[in-house]
XYZ file of C-alpha atoms in Angstrom:
356
model
C -3.779 -4.762 13.346
C 0.002 -4.824 12.997
C 0.846 -5.969 9.508
C 4.244 -7.489 10.159
C 4.724 -10.544 12.321
C 7.370 -10.627 15.025
C 9.824 -13.483 15.165
C 13.362 -14.712 14.624
C 14.856 -15.431 11.253
C 13.829 -19.092 11.180
C 14.394 -21.343 8.205
C 17.577 -22.857 9.641
C 19.645 -19.876 8.517
C 21.370 -19.438 11.852
C 23.110 -16.317 13.134
C 21.698 -12.783 13.447
C 20.380 -13.315 16.960
C 19.716 -9.581 17.219
C 16.828 -10.039 14.775
C 14.889 -12.237 17.202
C 11.549 -10.611 17.962
C 11.895 -7.953 15.278
C 9.209 -7.321 12.683
C 9.576 -9.191 9.425
C 9.387 -6.942 6.363
C 7.057 -7.645 3.455
C 7.329 -6.478 -0.170
C 4.199 -6.204 -2.296
C 4.206 -5.443 -6.000
C 7.512 -4.069 -7.245
C 9.232 -1.921 -4.575
C 12.569 -0.415 -5.565
C 15.836 0.097 -3.702
C 14.696 -1.576 -0.514
C 17.309 -2.313 2.150
C 16.775 -5.927 3.217
C 18.047 -6.988 6.653
C 21.180 -9.100 6.940
C 19.967 -12.430 8.310
C 23.311 -14.202 8.586
C 26.498 -12.117 8.588
C 28.678 -15.229 8.308
C 26.989 -16.603 5.177
C 26.040 -13.138 3.827
C 22.344 -14.068 3.626
C 19.790 -11.248 3.336
C 16.009 -11.457 3.527
C 13.346 -9.642 1.511
C 10.593 -11.930 2.789
C 11.190 -15.117 4.723
C 9.146 -17.699 6.631
C 6.353 -16.540 4.319
C 3.835 -19.347 4.746
C 0.395 -18.139 3.747
C 1.556 -15.453 1.301
C -0.755 -15.419 -1.707
C 1.737 -14.299 -4.377
C 5.281 -15.485 -5.092
C 8.440 -13.456 -5.406
C 9.436 -13.649 -9.067
C 12.711 -11.721 -8.986
C 15.238 -10.113 -6.661
C 17.756 -7.771 -8.293
C 20.571 -6.929 -5.882
C 22.859 -3.871 -5.775
C 25.917 -2.882 -3.763
C 26.475 0.882 -3.591
C 23.987 1.175 -6.441
C 25.848 -1.156 -8.814
C 23.972 -4.286 -9.857
C 25.434 -7.571 -8.611
C 25.678 -10.319 -11.219
C 22.909 -12.899 -10.835
C 23.914 -16.441 -10.028
C 21.629 -19.403 -9.324
C 18.144 -19.473 -7.885
C 17.872 -22.385 -5.438
C 14.733 -24.323 -4.543
C 15.561 -24.296 -0.822
C 17.577 -22.165 1.570
C 19.563 -25.264 2.529
C 20.721 -25.595 -1.080
C 21.639 -21.903 -1.188
C 23.643 -22.176 2.045
C 25.687 -25.140 0.853
C 26.293 -23.757 -2.641
C 29.512 -22.042 -3.628
C 28.508 -18.527 -4.682
C 31.010 -16.944 -7.060
C 32.711 -13.745 -5.955
C 30.861 -10.693 -7.241
C 27.661 -12.721 -7.736
C 24.432 -13.294 -5.836
C 22.398 -16.479 -5.479
C 18.723 -16.378 -4.546
C 16.041 -18.536 -3.026
C 12.934 -16.882 -4.441
C 10.739 -19.494 -2.790
C 11.729 -18.061 0.595
C 12.551 -14.488 -0.414
C 16.244 -14.597 0.534
C 19.565 -14.095 -1.245
C 23.240 -14.739 -0.568
C 26.213 -12.671 -1.687
C 29.436 -14.267 -2.890
C 31.608 -11.402 -1.623
C 31.634 -9.136 1.423
C 29.921 -5.906 0.276
C 31.855 -2.642 0.496
C 28.763 -0.515 1.044
C 24.978 -0.410 1.224
C 23.144 -3.483 -0.091
C 19.798 -2.754 -1.736
C 17.367 -4.684 -3.912
C 14.538 -4.266 -6.398
C 11.947 -6.948 -5.661
C 9.035 -8.152 -7.779
C 6.137 -9.911 -6.032
C 3.234 -11.259 -8.064
C 3.403 -13.344 -11.229
C 2.375 -10.590 -13.677
C 1.856 -6.821 -13.718
C -1.885 -7.538 -13.386
C -1.114 -8.996 -9.928
C 0.728 -5.850 -8.891
C -2.088 -3.292 -9.006
C -3.444 -1.367 -6.026
C -6.660 -3.414 -6.013
C -4.918 -6.790 -6.155
C -2.423 -5.904 -3.427
C -5.197 -4.558 -1.208
C -7.012 -7.856 -1.718
C -3.903 -9.823 -0.720
C -3.343 -7.630 2.327
C -6.827 -7.936 3.768
C -7.057 -11.671 3.084
C -3.491 -12.307 4.266
C -2.227 -10.385 7.299
C -5.614 -8.650 7.546
C -7.220 -11.981 8.430
C -10.367 -11.632 6.311
C -12.013 -14.543 4.517
C -12.773 -14.226 0.802
C -16.469 -13.812 1.581
C -15.661 -10.742 3.681
C -14.226 -8.836 0.694
C -16.387 -7.194 -1.984
C -14.949 -8.883 -5.081
C -16.917 -6.562 -7.359
C -15.319 -3.524 -5.686
C -11.842 -5.000 -6.181
C -12.607 -5.648 -9.855
C -14.028 -2.146 -10.326
C -10.955 -0.499 -8.803
C -8.756 -2.639 -11.041
C -10.751 -1.498 -14.069
C -10.421 2.139 -12.953
C -6.645 1.974 -12.517
C -4.459 -1.037 -13.334
C -1.099 0.696 -12.909
C 1.759 -1.308 -11.422
C 2.779 -0.301 -7.890
C 5.230 -1.375 -5.212
C 5.287 -1.068 -1.429
C 7.893 -2.186 1.125
C 6.505 -2.606 4.625
C 8.749 -2.592 7.676
C 8.619 -1.842 11.384
C 5.260 -1.297 13.064
C 3.270 -0.760 9.867
C -0.398 -1.652 10.294
C -2.803 -3.062 7.763
C -4.727 0.218 7.839
C -1.600 2.272 7.128
C -0.674 0.048 4.199
C -4.203 0.270 2.786
C -4.160 4.065 3.133
C -0.931 4.324 1.130
C -2.257 2.038 -1.595
C -5.669 3.664 -1.861
C -4.143 7.151 -1.891
C -2.054 6.202 -4.913
C -5.143 5.949 -7.140
C -7.403 8.457 -5.367
C -9.484 5.766 -3.691
C -10.674 4.992 -0.189
C -11.500 1.821 1.701
C -14.059 1.010 4.375
C -16.330 -1.688 5.752
C -20.038 -1.641 4.983
C -22.824 -2.265 7.502
C -22.455 -6.017 7.002
C -18.718 -5.878 7.737
C -17.685 -6.428 4.116
C -14.456 -4.763 2.972
C -15.172 -2.188 0.261
C -13.049 0.193 -1.791
C -13.903 2.835 -4.400
C -12.157 5.562 -6.356
C -13.268 9.177 -5.967
C -14.869 10.268 -9.223
C -16.842 13.306 -10.347
C -20.570 12.644 -9.810
C -22.051 11.034 -12.918
C -24.714 8.551 -13.901
C -28.124 7.871 -12.415
C -28.440 9.083 -8.805
C -29.458 6.555 -6.182
C -31.907 9.101 -4.796
C -33.225 12.587 -5.615
C -33.754 14.866 -2.627
C -36.279 17.703 -2.888
C -37.102 20.270 -0.208
C -40.184 18.271 0.810
C -38.023 15.205 1.384
C -35.784 16.982 3.870
C -36.109 17.741 7.541
C -37.361 21.337 8.046
C -38.669 21.323 4.451
C -35.210 22.117 3.184
C -34.758 25.291 5.246
C -31.757 23.683 6.913
C -29.825 23.218 3.654
C -26.418 24.836 4.103
C -23.800 25.857 1.578
C -20.609 25.014 3.459
C -16.946 25.696 2.636
C -15.151 23.147 0.499
C -12.854 21.266 2.852
C -9.663 21.138 0.814
C -6.314 22.887 0.948
C -7.385 25.621 -1.455
C -10.624 26.306 0.467
C -12.634 26.112 -2.729
C -9.992 27.568 -5.061
C -9.085 24.812 -7.558
C -5.448 23.813 -8.050
C -3.690 24.840 -11.247
C -1.086 22.091 -11.071
C -1.244 18.447 -9.981
C 1.956 16.590 -9.194
C 2.061 12.846 -8.615
C 5.340 11.680 -7.130
C 6.289 8.189 -8.278
C 9.205 5.732 -8.502
C 9.866 5.732 -4.752
C 13.403 4.712 -3.804
C 13.205 3.297 -0.289
C 16.932 3.909 0.119
C 18.436 7.217 -1.028
C 22.183 7.224 -1.601
C 24.465 10.242 -1.838
C 26.352 10.574 -5.107
C 29.658 10.352 -3.248
C 28.692 7.059 -1.604
C 27.779 5.031 -4.690
C 30.058 3.004 -6.901
C 32.396 5.117 -9.024
C 31.683 2.950 -12.059
C 28.118 4.235 -12.284
C 27.122 6.771 -14.903
C 25.984 10.251 -13.954
C 22.342 9.506 -14.718
C 22.359 6.475 -12.427
C 24.061 8.438 -9.640
C 21.466 11.185 -9.940
C 18.619 8.662 -9.883
C 19.919 6.965 -6.726
C 20.162 10.351 -4.988
C 16.445 11.047 -5.551
C 13.710 9.623 -3.342
C 10.975 10.424 -5.881
C 10.408 11.380 -9.471
C 7.465 13.574 -10.479
C 4.731 13.581 -13.110
C 3.013 16.953 -13.549
C -0.231 18.176 -15.130
C -0.963 21.921 -15.403
C -3.772 24.260 -16.424
C -2.479 27.818 -16.773
C -6.028 29.105 -17.308
C -6.811 28.316 -13.673
C -3.769 30.289 -12.540
C -4.836 33.234 -14.701
C -8.269 33.252 -13.057
C -7.041 32.489 -9.537
C -3.639 34.071 -8.913
C -3.365 32.253 -5.582
C -4.436 28.889 -6.918
C -2.722 26.097 -4.961
C -0.775 23.115 -6.226
C -1.875 19.560 -5.498
C 0.937 17.132 -4.621
C 0.282 13.422 -4.109
C 2.761 10.734 -3.077
C 2.101 7.505 -4.957
C 3.421 3.960 -5.174
C 3.473 3.863 -8.990
C 6.589 2.376 -10.550
C 6.000 3.701 -14.086
C 5.876 7.345 -15.182
C 2.971 6.826 -17.582
C 0.689 5.666 -14.768
C 1.685 8.619 -12.586
C 1.146 11.064 -15.460
C -2.323 9.653 -16.169
C -3.293 10.019 -12.515
C -1.945 13.596 -12.388
C -4.116 14.516 -15.377
C -7.147 12.844 -13.791
C -6.641 14.624 -10.475
C -6.271 18.008 -12.185
C -9.543 17.464 -14.060
C -11.287 16.300 -10.878
C -10.039 18.959 -8.472
C -9.474 21.703 -11.041
C -13.218 22.285 -11.411
C -14.994 24.697 -9.076
C -17.429 22.758 -6.907
C -20.088 23.422 -4.261
C -20.587 21.593 -0.995
C -23.950 21.379 0.756
C -25.080 19.962 4.072
C -28.611 18.591 4.182
C -30.654 16.727 6.776
C -32.764 13.919 5.402
C -34.754 11.227 7.212
C -33.498 7.659 7.048
C -36.496 6.738 4.925
C -35.049 8.870 2.100
C -31.292 8.675 2.667
C -30.861 5.364 4.456
C -29.879 3.539 1.264
C -27.164 6.039 0.331
C -23.648 4.634 0.665
C -20.304 6.411 0.688
C -19.486 7.464 -2.879
C -23.038 7.153 -4.208
C -24.444 9.863 -6.478
C -27.278 11.930 -4.957
C -29.300 14.560 -6.828
C -30.287 17.668 -4.885
C -33.112 19.966 -6.001
C -33.242 23.276 -4.130
C -34.755 26.229 -6.057
C -33.775 28.824 -3.461
C -30.151 27.877 -3.962
C -30.302 27.868 -7.750
C -30.710 24.091 -8.051
C -34.161 24.160 -9.659
C -33.270 21.520 -12.232
C -31.289 19.477 -9.750
C -27.559 18.853 -9.443
C -25.654 15.663 -8.766
C -23.378 15.333 -5.764
C -21.428 12.604 -4.021
């Protein structure tokens, strides 16, 4: 399903006829350096999210920049009509957070970007909470069609603040993939059609079932040790890099405001920043050990660094992968992500080993 609705600018803003029928963008969480469309070139009105009936979280701030330099904040208006009739001071920006729009007081001399915050608190801007809003908003699901316990569990596993800016032909599935990938999770629908999500973890805890050779088809003779299906083909990575702090608009140092400091210019020229975790012992043992690089939607370095360390611990261990054939009577209750214990003496698993 396409995430973004088509339509004109609406809201009585007037102008910008070329936007009729285009896809309306949506910010979730705290996306940075987005480039909102110009809705009315005569009144200098831009939109981060407009005609947003049905959205389940408010916009709480819009910080506007021209050529990377922050524009002084003016007044937030209750309605767009009030914003349109107000006199916005030169060099300032007025907002209508209720509708997700803003109006400049001066004609910009370069690229207009914005940092947007959606969701009342940081707890509303986690991967789990945004996934929940997506599937129950543009995804069209009712609350009873979402596993609330799974949402809560993913929140407990990772409550880092994230931000995503959705434009063009983005689908619900594509947005969910980007969010889930940020925290090493996946999403799916169970047999009853309920939306579910879980984070990939090392197998631990009580297995839902123990499979012995006698439980398997062909008495276990068909058990196969198969290659690990990852980039390193079974060789663990020695370094995990989580890219974070995505700037949706990258600006060349020569194109930004001259008043900016060198650090700010350098930051605006980077699409990503990186958090890295390393284990040199793996590289000593495996000279051709790969590196794991993950693009995330985290907005804070600490959250990216924690995920990099977790991924290195998870993927940095040498693991086996088996293929078994079990009748439905033994494996029918196993769900994606469940822990299964396999006992296979001929393969050195006499005492049993837990797998996902």
